[in-house]
Amino acid sequence: MALMATRTKLARILTALSTRTPNSRSGSGCFNPFGALQKFSASYTSAALAAEESETMGSRYMALETFGVKDYEDYRKSRYGDITHKAVLVDAVGTLVVPSQPMAEIYRKIGEKYGVEYSEDEILHRYRRAYGQPWGRSRLRYVNDGRPFWQYIVSYSTGCSDSQYFEELYYYYMTDKAWHLCDPEAEKVFQAIRKAGVKLAVVSNFDTRLRPLLKALNCDNWFDAVAVSAEVEAEKPNPTIFLKACELLGVKPEDAVHIGDDRRNDIWGARDAGCDAWLWGSDVHSFREVAQRIGVQV
């Protein structure tokens, strides 16, 4: 019942949004239905969640329909045809690739011969604290090869400022020993996506080591473009990096969908740029699922 009530209220608010007059526009000169929808969603979140938890899986699917997921997919197919997007943008760390060993473990193991005595728990705690701090006077952490930033992170995390230690650690994270592909089917799926005429790009907050890393993992030739923050001079969630990726691919933002594991950086950032966006591990769980959702058979 709660879901039905929410569905009715949603229909009313959408109707109201579609009939707003020019006087209802925001100060920027553009009416923002998404902002209004956010306010509406906040008002009914508790009721919707309570109802969803008490329903069966079938009701859960109905809840998704309530908020327009299926309708939106049908809309894109009706407008763009069976293949709903012209480009797929993929986040790197956490989506395309993941570390092969925990960061704190590597920092400690390599650091032992340089006198690092901190435990892995302490290294992790200090790493998180350092990573979360404002970086100098710049909002950009990954400038060029990112060395100044990573020297600060390593030194703070481990208490060791030995330059040889830093260099060994720095180069380790450029090799296939440090990373592996998140989805073992990635190559097969990406080949099918490109064969269907859909373009692919990596969009990542990373330094210039990303390109040699992709080459070390033998996946650099899977993509039509790479937009890395150190080169674009803009980090997600800044829309600039997504717009640059679309420019490199020769597509409009509304024709691209971005896949990433960070709600703020990947989802909100891509949507601010005008792209579609799906959260890895929640909206989609594999690249095969991404392909299926855009209408490509693998």
Coordinates of N, CA and C in Angstrom, one line a residue, residues 123-276:
I123 N 49.1 2.0 9.2 CA 49.4 2.5 7.8 C 48.1 2.9 7.1
L124 N 47.1 2.0 7.2 CA 45.8 2.3 6.6 C 45.1 3.5 7.2
H125 N 45.2 3.6 8.5 CA 44.5 4.7 9.2 C 45.2 6.0 8.8
R126 N 46.5 6.0 8.7 CA 47.3 7.2 8.4 C 47.1 7.6 6.9
Y127 N 47.0 6.5 6.0 CA 46.8 6.7 4.6 C 45.4 7.5 4.4
R128 N 44.4 7.0 5.0 CA 43.1 7.6 4.9 C 43.1 9.0 5.3
R129 N 43.8 9.3 6.4 CA 43.8 10.6 6.9 C 44.5 11.5 6.0
A130 N 45.7 11.1 5.4 CA 46.4 11.9 4.5 C 45.7 12.1 3.2
Y131 N 45.1 11.1 2.7 CA 44.3 11.1 1.4 C 43.2 12.1 1.5
G132 N 42.6 12.2 2.7 CA 41.4 13.1 2.8 C 41.7 14.5 3.1
Q133 N 43.0 14.9 3.2 CA 43.4 16.2 3.5 C 43.4 17.1 2.2
P134 N 43.2 18.4 2.3 CA 43.3 19.3 1.2 C 44.8 19.2 0.7
W135 N 44.9 19.1 -0.7 CA 46.3 19.0 -1.2 C 46.8 20.3 -1.6
G136 N 47.6 20.9 -0.8 CA 48.3 22.2 -1.1 C 47.2 23.3 -1.4
R137 N 47.5 24.1 -2.4 CA 46.6 25.1 -2.8 C 45.8 24.7 -4.0
S138 N 46.1 23.5 -4.5 CA 45.4 23.0 -5.7 C 44.4 22.0 -5.3
R139 N 43.3 21.9 -6.1 CA 42.3 20.9 -6.0 C 42.7 19.7 -6.7
L140 N 43.8 19.7 -7.5 CA 44.2 18.6 -8.3 C 45.3 17.9 -7.6
R141 N 45.1 16.6 -7.3 CA 46.1 15.7 -6.7 C 47.1 15.1 -7.7
Y142 N 46.5 14.7 -8.9 CA 47.2 14.0 -9.9 C 47.7 14.9 -11.0
V143 N 48.7 15.6 -10.7 CA 49.3 16.5 -11.8 C 50.5 15.8 -12.4
N144 N 50.5 15.7 -13.7 CA 51.5 15.0 -14.4 C 51.7 13.6 -13.8
D145 N 52.9 13.3 -13.3 CA 53.1 11.9 -12.8 C 52.7 11.7 -11.3
G146 N 52.2 12.8 -10.8 CA 51.6 12.7 -9.4 C 52.6 12.5 -8.3
R147 N 53.9 12.7 -8.6 CA 55.0 12.4 -7.6 C 54.8 13.2 -6.3
P148 N 54.7 14.5 -6.4 CA 54.6 15.2 -5.1 C 53.5 14.8 -4.2
F149 N 52.4 14.5 -4.8 CA 51.2 14.0 -4.0 C 51.5 12.7 -3.4
W150 N 52.0 11.7 -4.2 CA 52.3 10.4 -3.7 C 53.4 10.3 -2.7
Q151 N 54.4 11.2 -2.8 CA 55.5 11.3 -1.9 C 55.0 11.7 -0.5
Y152 N 54.0 12.7 -0.5 CA 53.4 13.1 0.7 C 52.6 11.9 1.3
I153 N 51.8 11.2 0.5 CA 51.0 10.1 1.0 C 51.8 9.0 1.6
V154 N 52.9 8.6 0.9 CA 53.7 7.5 1.4 C 54.4 7.9 2.7
S155 N 55.0 9.1 2.7 CA 55.7 9.5 3.9 C 54.8 9.6 5.1
Y156 N 53.7 10.2 4.9 CA 52.7 10.3 6.0 C 52.2 9.0 6.5
S157 N 51.9 8.1 5.6 CA 51.3 6.8 5.9 C 52.3 5.9 6.6
T158 N 53.6 6.0 6.3 CA 54.5 5.0 6.8 C 55.6 5.6 7.8
G159 N 55.7 6.9 7.8 CA 56.7 7.6 8.6 C 58.1 7.5 8.0
C160 N 58.1 7.0 6.7 CA 59.4 6.8 6.0 C 59.5 7.8 4.8
S161 N 60.6 8.6 4.8 CA 60.8 9.5 3.7 C 62.0 9.1 2.8
D162 N 62.4 7.9 2.9 CA 63.5 7.4 2.1 C 63.1 7.4 0.6
S163 N 63.9 8.1 -0.2 CA 63.5 8.3 -1.6 C 63.5 7.0 -2.4
Q164 N 64.5 6.0 -2.0 CA 64.5 4.7 -2.7 C 63.3 3.9 -2.4
Y165 N 62.8 4.0 -1.1 CA 61.5 3.3 -0.8 C 60.4 3.9 -1.6
F166 N 60.3 5.2 -1.7 CA 59.2 5.8 -2.5 C 59.3 5.3 -4.0
E167 N 60.5 5.4 -4.5 CA 60.6 5.0 -6.0 C 60.2 3.5 -6.2
E168 N 60.6 2.6 -5.3 CA 60.2 1.2 -5.5 C 58.7 1.1 -5.4
L169 N 58.1 1.7 -4.4 CA 56.7 1.6 -4.3 C 55.9 2.3 -5.4
Y170 N 56.4 3.4 -5.9 CA 55.8 4.2 -7.0 C 55.8 3.4 -8.2
Y171 N 56.9 2.7 -8.6 CA 57.0 1.9 -9.8 C 56.2 0.6 -9.7
Y172 N 56.1 0.1 -8.5 CA 55.3 -1.1 -8.3 C 53.9 -1.0 -8.8
Y173 N 53.3 0.2 -8.5 CA 51.9 0.5 -8.9 C 51.7 0.8 -10.3
M174 N 52.8 0.6 -11.1 CA 52.7 0.8 -12.6 C 52.7 -0.6 -13.3
T175 N 52.8 -1.7 -12.5 CA 53.0 -3.0 -13.0 C 51.7 -3.9 -12.9
D176 N 51.7 -5.0 -13.7 CA 50.6 -5.9 -13.6 C 50.6 -6.7 -12.3
K177 N 51.7 -6.6 -11.5 CA 51.7 -7.3 -10.2 C 50.8 -6.6 -9.2
A178 N 50.6 -5.3 -9.4 CA 49.9 -4.5 -8.4 C 48.4 -4.5 -8.7
W179 N 48.0 -4.8 -9.9 CA 46.6 -4.7 -10.3 C 46.1 -5.9 -11.1
H180 N 44.8 -6.2 -11.1 CA 44.2 -7.1 -12.0 C 42.9 -6.6 -12.4
L181 N 42.4 -7.2 -13.5 CA 41.1 -6.8 -14.1 C 39.9 -7.2 -13.1
C182 N 39.0 -6.3 -12.9 CA 37.9 -6.6 -12.0 C 36.9 -7.7 -12.6
D183 N 36.7 -7.6 -13.9 CA 35.8 -8.5 -14.6 C 36.6 -9.4 -15.6
P184 N 36.7 -10.7 -15.4 CA 37.5 -11.5 -16.3 C 36.9 -11.6 -17.7
E185 N 35.6 -11.2 -17.9 CA 35.0 -11.2 -19.2 C 35.2 -9.9 -19.9
A186 N 35.9 -8.9 -19.3 CA 35.9 -7.6 -19.9 C 36.4 -7.5 -21.3
E187 N 37.4 -8.2 -21.7 CA 37.9 -8.2 -23.1 C 36.9 -8.7 -24.1
K188 N 36.3 -9.8 -23.8 CA 35.2 -10.3 -24.6 C 34.1 -9.4 -24.8
V189 N 33.6 -8.8 -23.7 CA 32.5 -7.9 -23.7 C 32.8 -6.6 -24.5
F190 N 34.0 -6.1 -24.2 CA 34.4 -4.8 -24.9 C 34.5 -5.0 -26.4
Q191 N 35.0 -6.2 -26.8 CA 35.1 -6.5 -28.2 C 33.7 -6.5 -28.9
A192 N 32.7 -7.1 -28.2 CA 31.4 -7.1 -28.7 C 30.8 -5.7 -28.8
I193 N 31.1 -4.9 -27.7 CA 30.5 -3.5 -27.7 C 31.1 -2.7 -28.9
R194 N 32.4 -2.8 -29.1 CA 33.0 -2.0 -30.2 C 32.6 -2.5 -31.5
K195 N 32.4 -3.9 -31.7 CA 31.9 -4.4 -32.9 C 30.5 -3.9 -33.3
A196 N 29.7 -3.6 -32.2 CA 28.4 -3.1 -32.4 C 28.4 -1.6 -32.8
G197 N 29.6 -1.0 -32.8 CA 29.7 0.4 -33.2 C 29.6 1.4 -32.0
V198 N 29.7 0.8 -30.8 CA 29.7 1.7 -29.6 C 31.1 1.9 -29.2
K199 N 31.5 3.2 -28.9 CA 32.8 3.5 -28.6 C 33.1 3.4 -27.1
L200 N 34.4 3.2 -26.8 CA 34.8 3.0 -25.4 C 35.9 4.0 -24.9
A201 N 35.8 4.4 -23.7 CA 36.8 5.3 -23.1 C 37.0 5.0 -21.7
V202 N 38.2 5.2 -21.2 CA 38.5 5.1 -19.7 C 38.4 6.6 -19.2
V203 N 37.8 6.8 -18.1 CA 37.7 8.1 -17.5 C 38.1 7.9 -16.1
S204 N 39.3 8.5 -15.7 CA 39.9 8.2 -14.4 C 40.6 9.3 -13.7
N205 N 40.4 9.4 -12.4 CA 41.2 10.3 -11.6 C 42.5 9.5 -11.3
F206 N 43.6 9.8 -12.1 CA 44.8 9.1 -12.0 C 45.9 10.0 -12.5
D207 N 47.2 9.6 -12.3 CA 48.3 10.3 -12.9 C 48.7 9.7 -14.2
T208 N 49.8 10.2 -14.7 CA 50.2 9.7 -16.1 C 50.6 8.2 -16.1
R209 N 50.7 7.6 -15.0 CA 51.0 6.1 -15.0 C 49.9 5.3 -15.5
L210 N 48.7 5.9 -15.6 CA 47.6 5.0 -16.1 C 47.8 4.4 -17.4
R211 N 48.4 5.2 -18.4 CA 48.6 4.6 -19.7 C 49.5 3.4 -19.7
P212 N 50.7 3.6 -19.1 CA 51.6 2.4 -19.0 C 51.0 1.2 -18.2
L213 N 50.2 1.5 -17.3 CA 49.5 0.5 -16.5 C 48.5 -0.3 -17.4
L214 N 47.7 0.4 -18.2 CA 46.8 -0.3 -19.1 C 47.5 -1.1 -20.1
K215 N 48.7 -0.6 -20.5 CA 49.5 -1.4 -21.4 C 50.1 -2.6 -20.8
A216 N 50.5 -2.5 -19.5 CA 51.0 -3.7 -18.8 C 50.0 -4.7 -18.6
L217 N 48.7 -4.3 -18.5 CA 47.6 -5.2 -18.3 C 47.0 -5.7 -19.6
N218 N 47.7 -5.3 -20.7 CA 47.3 -5.7 -22.1 C 45.8 -5.3 -22.4
C219 N 45.4 -4.2 -21.9 CA 44.0 -3.7 -22.2 C 44.0 -2.3 -22.8
D220 N 45.1 -1.7 -23.1 CA 45.2 -0.4 -23.6 C 44.5 -0.3 -25.0
N221 N 44.5 -1.4 -25.8 CA 44.0 -1.4 -27.1 C 42.5 -1.7 -27.1
W222 N 41.9 -1.8 -25.9 CA 40.4 -2.1 -25.9 C 39.6 -0.8 -26.0
F223 N 40.3 0.4 -25.9 CA 39.6 1.6 -25.8 C 39.9 2.6 -26.9
D224 N 38.9 3.4 -27.3 CA 39.1 4.4 -28.3 C 39.8 5.7 -27.7
A225 N 39.7 5.9 -26.4 CA 40.2 7.1 -25.8 C 40.4 6.9 -24.3
V226 N 41.3 7.6 -23.8 CA 41.6 7.6 -22.3 C 41.6 9.1 -21.9
A227 N 40.7 9.4 -20.9 CA 40.7 10.7 -20.3 C 41.2 10.6 -18.9
V228 N 42.4 11.0 -18.6 CA 43.0 10.9 -17.3 C 43.1 12.3 -16.7
S229 N 42.8 12.4 -15.4 CA 42.7 13.7 -14.8 C 44.0 14.5 -14.8
A230 N 45.1 13.8 -14.7 CA 46.4 14.5 -14.8 C 46.7 15.2 -16.1
E231 N 46.1 14.7 -17.2 CA 46.2 15.3 -18.5 C 45.1 16.3 -18.8
V232 N 43.9 16.0 -18.3 CA 42.8 16.9 -18.6 C 42.8 18.1 -17.6
E233 N 43.5 17.9 -16.5 CA 43.6 18.9 -15.5 C 42.3 19.2 -14.8
A234 N 41.5 18.2 -14.7 CA 40.2 18.2 -14.0 C 39.9 16.9 -13.4
E235 N 39.5 16.8 -12.2 CA 39.3 15.5 -11.5 C 37.8 15.3 -11.3
K236 N 37.3 14.1 -11.5 CA 35.9 13.8 -11.1 C 35.7 14.2 -9.7
P237 N 34.5 14.8 -9.4 CA 33.3 14.9 -10.2 C 33.2 16.1 -11.1
N238 N 34.3 16.8 -11.4 CA 34.2 17.9 -12.3 C 33.7 17.4 -13.7
P239 N 32.7 18.0 -14.2 CA 32.1 17.5 -15.5 C 33.1 17.6 -16.6
T240 N 34.1 18.5 -16.5 CA 35.1 18.7 -17.6 C 35.7 17.4 -18.1
I241 N 36.1 16.5 -17.2 CA 36.7 15.3 -17.6 C 35.8 14.4 -18.4
F242 N 34.5 14.4 -18.1 CA 33.6 13.6 -18.8 C 33.3 14.2 -20.2
L243 N 33.2 15.5 -20.2 CA 33.1 16.2 -21.5 C 34.3 16.0 -22.4
K244 N 35.5 16.0 -21.8 CA 36.7 15.7 -22.6 C 36.6 14.3 -23.2
A245 N 36.2 13.4 -22.5 CA 36.1 12.0 -23.0 C 35.1 11.9 -24.1
C246 N 34.0 12.6 -24.0 CA 33.0 12.6 -25.1 C 33.6 13.3 -26.3
E247 N 34.3 14.4 -26.1 CA 35.0 15.1 -27.2 C 36.0 14.2 -27.9
L248 N 36.8 13.4 -27.2 CA 37.7 12.5 -27.8 C 37.1 11.4 -28.6
L249 N 35.9 11.0 -28.1 CA 35.1 9.9 -28.8 C 34.3 10.5 -30.0
G250 N 34.0 11.8 -30.0 CA 33.2 12.4 -31.0 C 31.7 12.1 -30.8
V251 N 31.3 12.1 -29.5 CA 29.9 11.8 -29.2 C 29.4 12.9 -28.3
K252 N 28.1 13.1 -28.3 CA 27.4 14.1 -27.4 C 27.3 13.4 -26.0
P253 N 27.4 14.2 -24.9 CA 27.3 13.6 -23.6 C 26.0 12.8 -23.4
E254 N 24.9 13.2 -23.9 CA 23.7 12.5 -23.7 C 23.6 11.2 -24.4
D255 N 24.6 10.9 -25.3 CA 24.7 9.7 -26.0 C 25.7 8.7 -25.3
A256 N 26.2 9.1 -24.2 CA 27.2 8.3 -23.5 C 26.7 7.8 -22.1
V257 N 27.1 6.7 -21.6 CA 26.8 6.2 -20.3 C 28.1 5.9 -19.6
H258 N 28.3 6.4 -18.4 CA 29.5 6.2 -17.6 C 29.3 5.2 -16.5
I259 N 30.2 4.3 -16.4 CA 30.2 3.2 -15.4 C 31.3 3.4 -14.3
G260 N 30.9 3.5 -13.1 CA 31.9 3.8 -12.0 C 31.4 3.3 -10.7
D261 N 32.3 3.2 -9.7 CA 32.0 2.6 -8.4 C 31.8 3.7 -7.3
D262 N 32.0 5.0 -7.7 CA 31.9 6.0 -6.7 C 30.7 6.9 -7.0
R263 N 29.7 7.0 -6.1 CA 28.5 7.7 -6.4 C 28.7 9.2 -6.6
R264 N 29.6 9.8 -5.8 CA 29.9 11.2 -6.0 C 30.7 11.5 -7.2
N265 N 31.8 10.9 -7.3 CA 32.7 11.2 -8.4 C 32.2 10.7 -9.8
D266 N 31.7 9.5 -9.8 CA 31.3 8.9 -11.1 C 29.9 9.2 -11.5
I267 N 28.9 9.0 -10.6 CA 27.5 9.1 -10.9 C 27.1 10.6 -11.0
W268 N 27.3 11.3 -9.9 CA 26.9 12.7 -9.9 C 27.7 13.5 -10.9
G269 N 29.0 13.2 -11.0 CA 29.9 14.0 -11.9 C 29.5 13.8 -13.4
A270 N 29.2 12.5 -13.7 CA 28.8 12.2 -15.1 C 27.5 12.8 -15.5
R271 N 26.5 12.8 -14.5 CA 25.2 13.3 -14.8 C 25.3 14.8 -14.9
D272 N 26.2 15.5 -14.1 CA 26.3 16.9 -14.2 C 26.8 17.3 -15.6
A273 N 27.6 16.4 -16.3 CA 28.1 16.6 -17.6 C 27.0 16.3 -18.7
G274 N 25.9 15.7 -18.3 CA 24.9 15.4 -19.2 C 24.9 14.0 -19.7
C275 N 25.8 13.1 -19.1 CA 25.8 11.7 -19.5 C 24.9 10.9 -18.6
D276 N 24.5 9.7 -19.1 CA 23.8 8.7 -18.3 C 24.9 8.1 -17.4

